[in-house]
Coordinates of C-alpha atoms and ligand atoms in Angstrom, one line a residue:
Chain A
X1184 CA 0.0 0.0 0.0
X1185 CA 1.5 3.3 -1.0
X1186 CA 1.1 6.5 0.9
X1187 CA -1.3 8.0 -1.6
X1188 CA -4.1 5.4 -0.9
X1189 CA -3.6 5.5 2.9
X1190 CA -6.1 7.5 4.9
X1191 CA -4.7 10.7 6.4
X1192 CA -4.7 9.5 10.1
X1193 CA -2.6 6.5 9.3
X1194 CA -0.2 8.6 7.3
X1195 CA 0.2 10.9 10.2
X1196 CA 0.8 8.0 12.5
X1197 CA 3.4 6.6 10.1
X1198 CA 5.1 9.9 9.9
X1199 CA 5.2 10.5 13.6
X1200 CA 6.7 7.1 14.2
X1201 CA 9.7 7.9 12.2
X1202 CA 10.2 11.4 13.4
X1203 CA 12.8 12.2 16.1
X1204 CA 10.1 14.2 18.0
X1205 CA 8.4 11.0 18.9
X1206 CA 11.6 9.4 20.2
X1207 CA 12.1 12.5 22.4
X1208 CA 8.7 11.8 23.9
X1209 CA 9.8 8.5 25.3
X1210 CA 9.3 8.1 29.1
X1211 CA 6.0 10.0 29.0
X1212 CA 3.3 7.9 30.5
X1213 CA 1.1 6.5 27.7
X1214 CA -2.6 6.9 28.6
X1215 CA -4.8 4.7 26.5
X1216 CA -7.8 6.9 27.0
X1217 CA -6.3 9.7 24.9
X1218 CA -5.6 7.5 21.9
X1219 CA -8.1 7.3 19.1
X1220 CA -10.6 4.5 20.0
X1221 CA -8.7 3.7 23.2
X1222 CA -11.1 5.6 25.4
X1223 CA -14.1 3.2 25.3
X1224 CA -11.9 0.1 24.9
X1225 CA -10.0 1.1 28.0
X1226 CA -13.2 1.5 30.0
X1227 CA -14.6 -1.9 28.9
X1228 CA -11.4 -3.9 29.4
X1229 CA -11.1 -2.2 32.8
X1230 CA -14.7 -3.1 33.8
X1231 CA -14.3 -6.7 32.6
X1232 CA -11.1 -7.2 34.6
X1233 CA -12.8 -5.7 37.7
X1234 CA -15.7 -8.1 37.1
X1235 CA -13.3 -11.0 36.9
X1236 CA -11.8 -10.0 40.2
X1237 CA -15.2 -9.7 41.8
X1238 CA -16.1 -13.1 40.5
X1239 CA -13.1 -14.7 42.2
X1240 CA -13.9 -13.0 45.6
X1241 CA -17.6 -13.9 45.3
X1242 CA -16.6 -17.5 44.8
X1243 CA -14.9 -17.5 48.1
X1244 CA -17.7 -15.7 49.7
X1245 CA -20.4 -18.1 48.5
X1246 CA -18.4 -21.2 49.3
X1247 CA -18.0 -21.5 53.0
X1248 CA -16.0 -24.7 52.5
X1249 CA -13.0 -22.5 51.3
X1250 CA -12.7 -21.1 54.8
X1251 CA -9.3 -22.0 56.3
X1252 CA -9.8 -20.7 59.8
X1253 CA -9.7 -23.3 62.6
X1254 CA -11.8 -22.7 65.7
X1255 CA -9.0 -24.1 67.8
X1256 CA -9.9 -24.7 71.4
X1257 CA -13.4 -25.9 70.3
X1258 CA -12.3 -28.3 67.6
X1259 CA -9.3 -29.6 69.6
X1260 CA -10.4 -33.2 69.3
X1261 CA -11.0 -33.1 65.6
X1262 CA -8.2 -30.7 64.7
X1263 CA -6.0 -32.0 61.8
X1264 CA -2.6 -30.6 61.5
X1265 CA -0.8 -30.4 58.2
X1266 CA 2.2 -32.6 57.4
X1267 CA 4.4 -29.7 56.8
X1268 CA 3.6 -27.9 60.0
X1269 CA 6.7 -27.6 62.2
X1270 CA 6.1 -27.3 65.9
X1271 CA 8.3 -29.7 67.9
X1272 CA 11.7 -31.1 67.0
X1273 CA 11.8 -34.8 67.9
X1274 CA 14.3 -37.6 67.5
X1275 CA 12.8 -40.7 65.9
X1276 CA 13.0 -43.8 68.0
X1277 CA 12.1 -47.2 66.5
X1278 CA 9.8 -49.7 68.2
X1279 CA 12.7 -51.0 70.3
X1280 CA 13.3 -47.5 71.5
X1281 CA 16.5 -47.1 69.6
X1282 CA 17.6 -44.0 67.6
X1283 CA 20.1 -43.5 64.8
X1284 CA 22.0 -40.5 66.0
X1285 CA 25.7 -41.0 65.9
X1286 CA 26.5 -37.7 67.7
X1287 CA 28.2 -36.3 64.6
X1288 CA 27.1 -32.7 65.5
X1289 CA 26.4 -31.7 61.9
X1290 CA 23.0 -30.4 63.0
X1291 CA 24.6 -28.4 65.8
X1292 CA 26.8 -26.6 63.3
X1293 CA 23.9 -26.1 60.9
X1294 CA 21.7 -24.5 63.4
X1295 CA 21.6 -20.7 62.8
X1296 CA 20.6 -20.0 66.4
X1297 CA 22.8 -22.4 68.3
X1298 CA 19.7 -24.1 69.6
X1299 CA 21.2 -27.5 69.5
X1300 CA 24.0 -28.8 71.6
X1301 CA 25.1 -32.4 71.0
X1302 CA 26.9 -33.8 74.0
X1303 CA 29.0 -36.9 73.4
X1304 CA 30.7 -39.4 75.7
X1305 CA 32.8 -42.5 75.5
X1306 CA 31.0 -45.8 75.8
X1307 CA 31.9 -47.2 79.2
X1308 CA 32.3 -50.8 77.8
X1309 CA 33.8 -50.3 74.3
X1310 CA 35.2 -46.8 74.7
X1311 CA 33.8 -45.7 71.5
X1312 CA 32.2 -42.2 71.0
X1313 CA 28.5 -42.1 71.3
X1314 CA 25.6 -39.7 72.0
X1315 CA 25.1 -38.7 75.6
X1316 CA 22.6 -35.9 75.4
X1317 CA 20.9 -34.2 72.5
X1318 CA 19.8 -30.9 74.0
X1319 CA 17.4 -28.7 72.0
X1320 CA 16.4 -25.3 73.1
X1321 CA 12.9 -24.6 71.9
X1322 CA 13.0 -21.1 73.2
X1323 CA 15.6 -20.0 70.7
X1324 CA 14.5 -22.3 67.8
X1325 CA 13.0 -20.7 64.7
X1326 CA 11.8 -24.0 63.3
X1327 CA 13.8 -23.5 60.1
X1328 CA 14.1 -27.2 59.6
X1329 CA 17.8 -27.0 58.8
X1330 CA 18.8 -29.6 61.4
X1331 CA 16.3 -32.1 60.0
X1332 CA 17.6 -31.6 56.5
X1333 CA 21.3 -31.9 57.2
X1334 CA 21.2 -35.0 59.4
X1335 CA 22.9 -37.7 57.3
X1336 CA 21.0 -40.5 59.1
X1337 CA 17.5 -39.0 59.0
X1338 CA 17.3 -39.1 62.7
X1339 CA 15.4 -35.9 63.3
X1340 CA 11.9 -34.9 62.4
X1341 CA 9.4 -32.1 63.1
X1342 CA 6.2 -33.0 64.9
X1343 CA 2.8 -31.3 64.7
X1344 CA 2.3 -31.2 68.4
X1345 CA 2.2 -27.4 69.1
X1346 CA 0.7 -27.0 72.5
X1347 CA 4.1 -26.3 74.2
X1348 CA 3.4 -23.3 76.4
X1349 CA 4.8 -23.5 79.8
X1350 CA 5.1 -21.2 82.8
X1351 CA 8.9 -21.3 83.1
X1352 CA 11.2 -21.0 80.1
X1353 CA 13.6 -23.5 81.5
X1354 CA 11.0 -26.1 80.6
X1355 CA 11.6 -25.3 77.0
X1356 CA 15.0 -27.0 77.0
X1357 CA 14.5 -30.6 76.0
X1358 CA 16.7 -33.6 75.9
X1359 CA 15.6 -35.3 72.8
X1360 CA 17.2 -38.7 73.0
X1361 CA 15.6 -41.2 75.4
X1362 CA 18.8 -43.1 76.1
X1363 CA 22.6 -42.4 76.1
X1364 CA 24.3 -45.1 74.1
X1365 CA 25.2 -46.4 70.6
X1366 CA 23.0 -46.1 67.5
X1367 CA 20.4 -48.6 66.5
X1368 CA 22.9 -50.0 63.9
X1369 CA 25.6 -50.7 66.5
X1370 CA 23.1 -52.1 68.9
X1371 CA 21.8 -54.4 66.3
X1372 CA 25.1 -56.1 66.0
X1373 CA 25.0 -57.1 69.7
X1374 CA 24.1 -60.7 70.6
X1375 CA 21.2 -60.4 73.1
X1376 CA 18.6 -57.9 74.2
X1377 CA 20.1 -57.9 77.7
X1378 CA 23.4 -56.6 76.4
X1379 CA 21.5 -54.0 74.4
X1380 CA 19.6 -52.6 77.4
X1381 CA 22.8 -52.6 79.4
X1382 CA 24.3 -50.2 77.0
X1383 CA 21.2 -47.9 76.9
X1384 CA 21.3 -45.5 79.8
X1385 CA 17.9 -43.8 80.1
X1386 CA 17.6 -40.1 79.5
X1387 CA 14.6 -37.9 80.5
X1388 CA 13.4 -34.8 78.5
X1389 CA 14.1 -32.5 81.5
X1390 CA 17.2 -34.0 83.0
X1391 CA 19.7 -32.1 80.9
X1392 CA 22.8 -30.3 82.0
X1393 CA 21.3 -26.9 81.1
X1394 CA 19.1 -25.0 83.0
X1395 CA 16.8 -27.5 84.7
X1396 CA 19.7 -29.5 86.1
X1397 CA 17.3 -32.2 87.1
X1398 CA 15.8 -30.0 89.7
X1399 CA 12.1 -29.5 90.5
X1400 CA 10.6 -26.0 90.5
X1401 CA 8.1 -24.5 92.9
X1402 CA 4.6 -24.6 91.4
X1403 CA 5.7 -26.9 88.5
X1404 CA 5.2 -30.6 88.7
X1405 CA 8.6 -32.2 89.2
X1406 CA 9.1 -33.6 85.8
X1407 CA 12.7 -34.4 85.9
X1408 CA 12.9 -36.0 89.4
X1409 CA 12.9 -39.6 88.4
X1410 CA 14.7 -40.6 85.3
X1411 CA 12.7 -42.0 82.4
X1412 CA 9.5 -40.4 83.6
X1413 CA 7.5 -37.3 82.7
X1414 CA 8.0 -37.4 79.0
X1415 CA 6.6 -34.5 77.2
X1416 CA 4.1 -36.6 75.3
Chain B
X41 CA -53.9 2.1 42.7
X42 CA -51.9 3.2 45.7
X43 CA -51.3 6.9 45.8
X44 CA -48.3 6.7 48.2
X45 CA -49.2 9.6 50.5
X46 CA -46.0 10.8 52.3
X47 CA -46.2 12.1 55.8
X48 CA -43.0 13.2 57.6
X49 CA -42.3 13.6 61.3
X50 CA -41.9 17.3 60.7
X51 CA -45.4 17.6 59.3
X52 CA -46.9 15.6 62.1
X53 CA -45.1 17.8 64.6
X54 CA -46.4 20.9 62.9
X55 CA -49.9 19.5 63.0
X56 CA -49.6 18.7 66.7
X57 CA -48.4 22.2 67.4
X58 CA -51.8 23.6 66.5
X59 CA -53.5 21.6 69.3
X60 CA -50.7 21.3 71.9
X61 CA -47.1 22.4 72.3
X62 CA -46.1 19.2 74.1
X63 CA -47.4 17.0 71.4
X64 CA -45.1 18.8 68.9
X65 CA -42.2 18.6 71.3
X66 CA -42.9 14.9 71.7
X67 CA -42.7 14.3 68.0
X68 CA -39.4 16.2 67.8
X69 CA -38.0 14.4 70.7
X70 CA -39.0 11.1 69.2
X71 CA -37.3 12.1 65.9
X72 CA -34.1 13.0 67.7
X73 CA -34.0 9.9 69.9
X74 CA -34.9 7.7 67.0
X75 CA -32.1 9.2 64.9
X76 CA -29.5 8.8 67.7
X77 CA -30.5 5.2 68.4
X78 CA -30.7 4.4 64.7
X79 CA -27.2 5.8 64.0
X80 CA -25.7 3.9 66.9
X81 CA -27.3 0.6 66.1
X82 CA -26.8 0.9 62.4
X83 CA -23.1 1.7 62.9
X84 CA -22.6 -1.4 65.0
X85 CA -24.6 -3.6 62.6
X86 CA -22.6 -2.3 59.6
X87 CA -19.3 -2.8 61.3
X88 CA -20.2 -6.3 62.2
X89 CA -21.4 -7.0 58.7
X90 CA -18.3 -5.5 57.2
X91 CA -16.0 -7.7 59.3
X92 CA -18.0 -10.8 58.6
X93 CA -18.3 -10.2 54.9
X94 CA -14.6 -9.3 54.7
X95 CA -13.8 -12.5 56.5
X96 CA -15.7 -14.7 54.1
X97 CA -14.3 -12.9 51.1
X98 CA -10.8 -13.8 52.4
X99 CA -11.4 -17.4 53.4
X100 CA -11.7 -16.4 57.0
X101 CA -14.6 -16.5 59.4
X102 CA -14.5 -13.0 60.9
X103 CA -15.4 -12.4 64.5
X104 CA -16.5 -15.6 66.2
X105 CA -15.9 -15.3 69.9
X106 CA -18.0 -12.7 71.6
X107 CA -21.6 -13.8 71.5
X108 CA -23.2 -16.1 69.0
X109 CA -20.9 -16.0 65.9
X110 CA -19.3 -12.8 67.2
X111 CA -22.5 -10.8 67.1
X112 CA -21.6 -8.9 70.3
X113 CA -18.1 -8.1 69.1
X114 CA -18.9 -4.6 67.9
X115 CA -20.6 -3.9 71.2
X116 CA -17.4 -4.9 73.1
X117 CA -15.3 -2.8 70.7
X118 CA -17.5 0.2 71.2
X119 CA -17.2 -0.1 75.0
X120 CA -13.4 -0.4 74.6
X121 CA -13.3 2.7 72.4
X122 CA -15.4 4.7 74.8
X123 CA -13.1 3.8 77.8
X124 CA -9.9 4.5 76.0
X125 CA -7.7 7.5 76.8
X126 CA -8.3 10.4 74.5
X127 CA -5.0 11.8 73.4
X128 CA -4.5 15.2 71.8
X129 CA -1.0 15.6 70.3
X130 CA 1.4 18.1 71.6
X131 CA 1.1 21.5 69.8
X132 CA -2.1 20.4 68.1
X133 CA -4.8 22.9 67.4
X134 CA -6.9 21.8 70.3
X135 CA -10.2 23.3 69.4
X136 CA -10.2 22.2 65.8
X137 CA -8.9 18.8 66.8
X138 CA -12.0 18.4 69.0
X139 CA -14.3 20.0 66.5
X140 CA -13.3 17.9 63.4
X141 CA -15.0 14.6 64.3
X142 CA -18.2 16.4 65.3
X143 CA -18.3 18.3 62.0
X144 CA -17.9 15.1 60.0
X145 CA -20.7 13.5 62.1
X146 CA -23.0 16.5 61.6
X147 CA -22.7 16.2 57.8
X148 CA -23.8 12.6 58.1
X149 CA -26.7 13.3 60.4
X150 CA -28.0 16.2 58.3
X151 CA -28.2 13.9 55.2
X152 CA -30.0 11.3 57.3
X153 CA -32.7 13.9 58.1
X154 CA -34.1 14.0 54.6
X155 CA -33.7 10.3 53.7
X156 CA -37.0 8.7 52.8
X157 CA -37.0 5.4 54.6
X158 CA -40.6 4.7 53.8
X159 CA -43.8 6.7 53.1
X160 CA -44.3 7.2 56.8
X161 CA -40.7 7.3 58.1
X162 CA -39.0 10.4 57.1
X163 CA -38.0 13.2 59.4
X164 CA -38.3 16.1 57.0
X165 CA -39.1 16.4 53.3
X166 CA -37.2 19.3 52.0
X167 CA -38.5 20.5 48.6
X168 CA -34.9 21.0 47.4
X169 CA -33.7 17.7 48.9
X170 CA -31.2 16.8 46.2
X171 CA -29.5 20.2 46.4
X172 CA -29.6 20.0 50.2
X173 CA -27.9 16.7 50.2
X174 CA -25.1 17.8 47.9
X175 CA -24.6 20.9 50.1
X176 CA -24.5 19.3 53.6
X177 CA -22.4 16.3 52.6
X178 CA -19.6 18.8 52.2
X179 CA -19.5 19.0 56.0
X180 CA -17.7 15.6 56.2
X181 CA -14.8 16.8 54.0
X182 CA -14.5 19.9 56.2
X183 CA -14.3 17.5 59.2
X184 CA -11.5 15.5 57.5
X185 CA -9.6 18.6 56.4
X186 CA -9.7 20.1 59.9
X187 CA -8.8 16.8 61.5
X188 CA -5.8 16.4 59.3
X189 CA -4.8 20.0 59.7
X190 CA -5.1 20.3 63.4
X191 CA -3.3 17.1 64.2
X192 CA 0.2 18.6 63.7
X193 CA 1.3 15.5 61.8
X194 CA 2.5 15.2 58.3
X195 CA 0.6 11.9 57.6
X196 CA -2.7 13.5 58.8
X197 CA -2.1 16.5 56.7
X198 CA -1.3 14.6 53.5
X199 CA -4.4 12.4 54.1
X200 CA -6.6 15.4 54.6
X201 CA -5.4 17.1 51.5
X202 CA -5.9 14.0 49.5
X203 CA -9.4 13.7 50.8
X204 CA -10.1 17.3 49.9
X205 CA -8.8 16.9 46.3
X206 CA -10.7 13.7 45.9
X207 CA -14.0 14.9 47.2
X208 CA -13.9 18.1 45.3
X209 CA -13.2 16.2 42.1
X210 CA -15.7 13.5 42.5
X211 CA -18.5 15.7 43.7
X212 CA -18.7 17.0 40.1
X213 CA -19.4 13.7 38.6
X214 CA -21.8 12.6 41.4
X215 CA -23.8 15.8 40.9
X216 CA -23.9 15.4 37.1
X217 CA -25.3 11.9 37.5
X218 CA -27.8 13.1 40.0
X219 CA -29.0 15.7 37.7
X220 CA -30.1 13.1 35.2
X221 CA -32.6 11.7 37.7
X222 CA -33.7 15.2 38.5
X223 CA -34.3 15.8 34.8
X224 CA -36.4 12.7 34.4
X225 CA -38.4 13.0 37.6
X226 CA -38.8 16.8 37.2
X227 CA -38.4 17.4 41.0
X228 CA -35.7 18.0 43.6
X229 CA -37.8 16.6 46.4
X230 CA -36.7 13.2 47.4
X231 CA -40.2 11.8 48.1
X232 CA -41.3 13.1 44.8
X233 CA -38.4 11.4 43.0
X234 CA -39.4 8.2 44.7
X235 CA -43.0 8.6 43.7
X236 CA -42.1 9.3 40.1
X237 CA -40.7 5.8 39.9
X238 CA -44.1 4.1 40.5
X239 CA -44.1 2.8 36.9
X240 CA -40.5 1.5 37.0
X241 CA -37.2 2.5 38.4
X242 CA -35.1 5.1 36.8
X243 CA -32.1 2.8 36.3
X244 CA -33.8 1.2 33.4
X245 CA -36.7 3.5 32.6
X246 CA -34.3 6.2 31.5
X247 CA -33.2 4.5 28.3
X248 CA -29.7 3.5 29.1
X249 CA -28.9 7.0 30.3
X250 CA -30.1 5.8 33.7
X251 CA -27.7 2.9 34.0
X252 CA -24.7 5.1 33.0
X253 CA -25.8 7.7 35.5
X254 CA -26.2 5.0 38.2
X255 CA -22.7 3.6 37.6
X256 CA -21.1 7.1 37.6
X257 CA -23.0 8.1 40.8
X258 CA -22.1 4.9 42.6
X259 CA -18.4 5.1 41.7
X260 CA -18.2 8.8 42.5
X261 CA -20.0 8.5 45.8
X262 CA -17.7 5.6 46.8
X263 CA -14.8 7.9 46.2
X264 CA -16.6 10.7 48.1
X265 CA -16.9 8.6 51.2
X266 CA -13.2 7.5 50.9
X267 CA -13.9 3.8 50.7
X268 CA -11.5 1.3 49.1
X269 CA -10.6 1.4 46.3
X270 CA -10.6 5.1 46.8
X271 CA -9.2 5.2 50.4
X272 CA -6.2 7.3 49.7
X273 CA -6.9 9.7 52.6
X274 CA -6.5 6.7 55.0
X275 CA -4.2 4.5 52.9
X276 CA -2.7 2.7 55.9
X277 CA 0.2 1.3 53.9
X278 CA 1.3 4.9 52.9
X279 CA 0.0 7.2 55.6
X280 CA -0.3 5.1 58.8
X281 CA -4.0 6.0 59.2
X282 CA -4.2 9.2 57.2
X283 CA -6.3 12.0 58.6
X284 CA -7.3 10.1 61.8
X285 CA -3.7 9.0 62.7
X286 CA -3.7 11.2 65.8
X287 CA -7.2 10.4 67.0
X288 CA -8.1 7.9 69.7
X289 CA -10.9 6.9 72.0
X290 CA -14.3 8.6 71.6
X291 CA -13.3 11.0 68.8
X292 CA -11.9 8.2 66.7
X293 CA -15.1 6.4 67.3
X294 CA -17.0 9.3 65.8
X295 CA -14.8 9.3 62.7
X296 CA -15.3 5.5 62.4
X297 CA -19.0 5.7 62.9
X298 CA -19.5 8.5 60.4
X299 CA -17.5 6.5 57.9
X300 CA -19.9 3.6 58.2
X301 CA -23.0 5.6 58.3
X302 CA -21.8 7.4 55.1
X303 CA -21.5 4.0 53.5
X304 CA -25.2 3.4 54.4
X305 CA -26.1 6.8 53.1
X306 CA -24.5 6.3 49.7
X307 CA -26.3 3.0 49.4
X308 CA -29.6 4.5 50.5
X309 CA -29.3 7.5 48.2
X310 CA -28.4 5.4 45.2
X311 CA -31.3 3.2 45.8
X312 CA -33.6 6.2 46.3
X313 CA -32.5 7.9 43.1
X314 CA -32.1 5.0 40.8
X315 CA -33.7 1.9 42.3
X316 CA -36.9 3.5 43.5
X317 CA -36.2 3.9 47.2
X318 CA -39.1 2.5 49.1
X319 CA -41.2 2.1 45.9
X320 CA -42.0 -1.6 45.3
X321 CA -40.9 -3.3 42.1
X322 CA -43.5 -2.1 39.5
X323 CA -43.8 -2.6 35.8
X324 CA -46.0 0.0 34.2
X325 CA -49.4 -1.5 33.1
X326 CA -49.2 -4.8 34.9
X327 CA -51.8 -4.0 37.6
X328 CA -52.0 -7.4 39.2
X329 CA -48.3 -7.9 39.4
X330 CA -47.9 -4.4 40.9
X331 CA -50.6 -5.1 43.5
X332 CA -48.8 -8.3 44.4
X333 CA -45.5 -6.4 44.8
X334 CA -47.3 -3.8 47.0
X335 CA -48.0 -6.6 49.6
X336 CA -44.4 -6.3 50.7
X337 CA -44.2 -3.2 52.9
X338 CA -42.4 -0.2 51.5
X339 CA -39.9 0.0 54.3
X340 CA -38.8 -3.5 53.5
X341 CA -38.2 -2.7 49.9
X342 CA -36.0 0.2 51.0
X343 CA -34.0 -1.9 53.4
X344 CA -33.5 -4.7 50.9
X345 CA -32.2 -2.4 48.1
X346 CA -30.0 -0.5 50.5
X347 CA -28.6 -3.7 52.0
X348 CA -27.8 -5.1 48.6
X349 CA -25.9 -1.9 47.6
X350 CA -24.1 -1.9 51.0
X351 CA -23.0 -5.5 50.2
X352 CA -21.8 -4.4 46.7
X353 CA -19.8 -1.6 48.4
X354 CA -18.2 -4.2 50.7
X355 CA -17.6 -6.5 47.7
X356 CA -15.8 -3.6 46.0
X357 CA -13.7 -3.0 49.0
X358 CA -12.5 -6.5 49.4
X359 CA -11.9 -7.2 45.7
X360 CA -10.2 -4.1 44.4
X361 CA -6.7 -2.7 45.1
X362 CA -6.3 0.9 46.0
X363 CA -5.8 3.4 43.2
X364 CA -2.7 5.7 42.9
X365 CA -3.4 9.4 43.4
X366 CA -2.7 10.2 39.7
X367 CA -4.9 7.3 38.6
X368 CA -7.7 8.6 40.8
X369 CA -7.5 12.0 39.2
X370 CA -7.3 10.5 35.7
X371 CA -10.4 8.4 36.4
X372 CA -12.4 11.4 37.4
X373 CA -11.3 14.2 35.0
X374 CA -10.6 12.1 31.9
X375 CA -13.2 9.4 32.2
X376 CA -16.1 10.0 34.6
X377 CA -16.5 13.7 33.9
X378 CA -16.7 13.5 30.1
X379 CA -19.0 10.6 30.2
X380 CA -21.1 12.3 32.8
X381 CA -21.4 15.4 30.7
X382 CA -22.4 13.6 27.5
X383 CA -24.8 11.5 29.5
X384 CA -26.5 14.6 31.0
X385 CA -26.7 16.1 27.5
X386 CA -28.3 13.0 26.1
X387 CA -30.7 12.9 29.0
X388 CA -31.7 16.5 28.5
X389 CA -32.4 15.8 24.8
X390 CA -34.5 12.8 25.6
X391 CA -36.5 14.8 28.1
X392 CA -36.8 17.9 26.0
X393 CA -38.1 16.3 22.9
X394 CA -40.0 13.6 24.6
X395 CA -38.2 10.8 22.9
X396 CA -39.7 8.2 25.2
X397 CA -40.3 4.6 24.1
X398 CA -43.0 4.3 26.8
X399 CA -44.8 7.0 28.8
X400 CA -42.8 8.3 31.7
X401 CA -45.7 10.0 33.5
Ligands
LIG2780 S1 14.9 -25.9 63.4 FE1 16.5 -24.5 62.8 S2 16.7 -23.2 64.6 FE2 15.5 -25.0 65.3 S3 17.1 -26.4 66.1 FE3 16.8 -26.9 63.9 S4 18.4 -25.8 62.9 FE4 18.2 -24.9 64.9
LIG2781 S1 20.9 -35.7 64.8 FE1 21.9 -36.3 62.9 S2 23.2 -34.6 62.4 FE2 22.6 -34.3 64.5 S3 24.3 -35.3 65.7 FE3 22.7 -36.9 65.4 S4 23.3 -38.0 63.5 FE4 24.5 -36.0 63.6

């Protein structure tokens, strides 16, 4: 199409596109409503997109099943927590009560808040290094899940149990392992169950070296008095 | 056919004055008490409704604890607000600071006076009702401006100035849209406008001009009462709380209440002008159908229409993002105002040359 048969408006547009004046106008906010034919189109597309938005919100309004709010204390019995919810670090123990923690302290180094301290000892019989206490400070934990991810043996996991409020913050320091002794793998090589139990010295959640020191507190049930009792769950 | 006689409280009071002074005073007292009670209860109901509706729009439940499904939540909140310490900032203009919420509230109450709730419930029927409403609703912006000015706080001042610019701009469009209805009904009196819709509501009886005017009026009045998506004067993400940043306790409660009553007023006015107010749903000529519709009391029609529009306002608020200030001005001066002017012109031509498809009167 040559320029003679073009209508004047298109000609002007074509001319202005090539002109340096147009390039100088760059950076000016383009408003569609001042373009030819853009005015009504702008209004209609605007209204349609607003209507789309209103449709979405009305869908939520008219479908009460989309509500995610939990009426917590009332529905405590039927409350279902989500798998990914992170509330309480725990050390997995198998049905024989044995864990897989070797005391390698990788998790301790990975923790950004120094919430973990892994205390090791030498086995009184074999003299090999083993886990004595796995101390986790819930009061400084941010539940970032780093410790769970770095553990090479998959020992740690996050539990859903979130009702952890206490009246004394010393009660937020937990010993996670239930016995001091070798890992499940090492224990499995032993001959008899008797020998196994001999090497597993019980540990209580509140008997750790930090702050509770195995003492009872006024007004709080003496959780750490007897070893092996008063577990948190 | 029903003639829809309108009697107002003011008329009854004037009638009673001829026989006894105390009867007249009784009517006036009744009107005042009724208004005060109505405003307080309506404010609480609207705030509760807003929170519930907002909750469900956002996959939440809203208030659930105080009373059955949180119904007493607003009562508790009101009591809390009344008991709170009232802080006036250091070096604030004390008198204006105290005056501002009252001014905003006065504007709201004055509009409420002429609102036709039903043929028998209306405090006063001013014969220039439409002009009166546009005039006195300016009080609320005065309140906002004074509140922002006197607070001695930059956020308040910016919020107040934004409110001023916004209301001045949008009042033009709102009035232009309102004039369309005035043209068609041929009256400035609100009860007369309602009665002129006995054959059908203006929103569709005015040949498409009505629906454009309705949209413009609704958008412009939403902007006038500073509701989202036009809540730049408050804009909590930019201005803390805008013009009422420095208000607390009872005076904040006044601002808050006025805001919610204003929302009701916009819905009520829109329904009065465009959706027939208390006039039942009528189709001109279908006598039996109209008689059936008349069985539902007029007050109920008004409440239903207003409640629907209030819901739409809430729907807007919880769906749309806030506009930028320049977008706001563009919307008014480049879009609403030209359309409003053209619309008014078309309406004038239709009325002048009687280009009606069906008889209007
Ligand atoms: S979850 Fe994060 S903060 Fe908590 S103990 Fe593990 S690594 Fe430390
Ligand atoms: S929990 Fe895992 S990472 Fe941490 S010390 Fe034990 S084995 Fe090592």
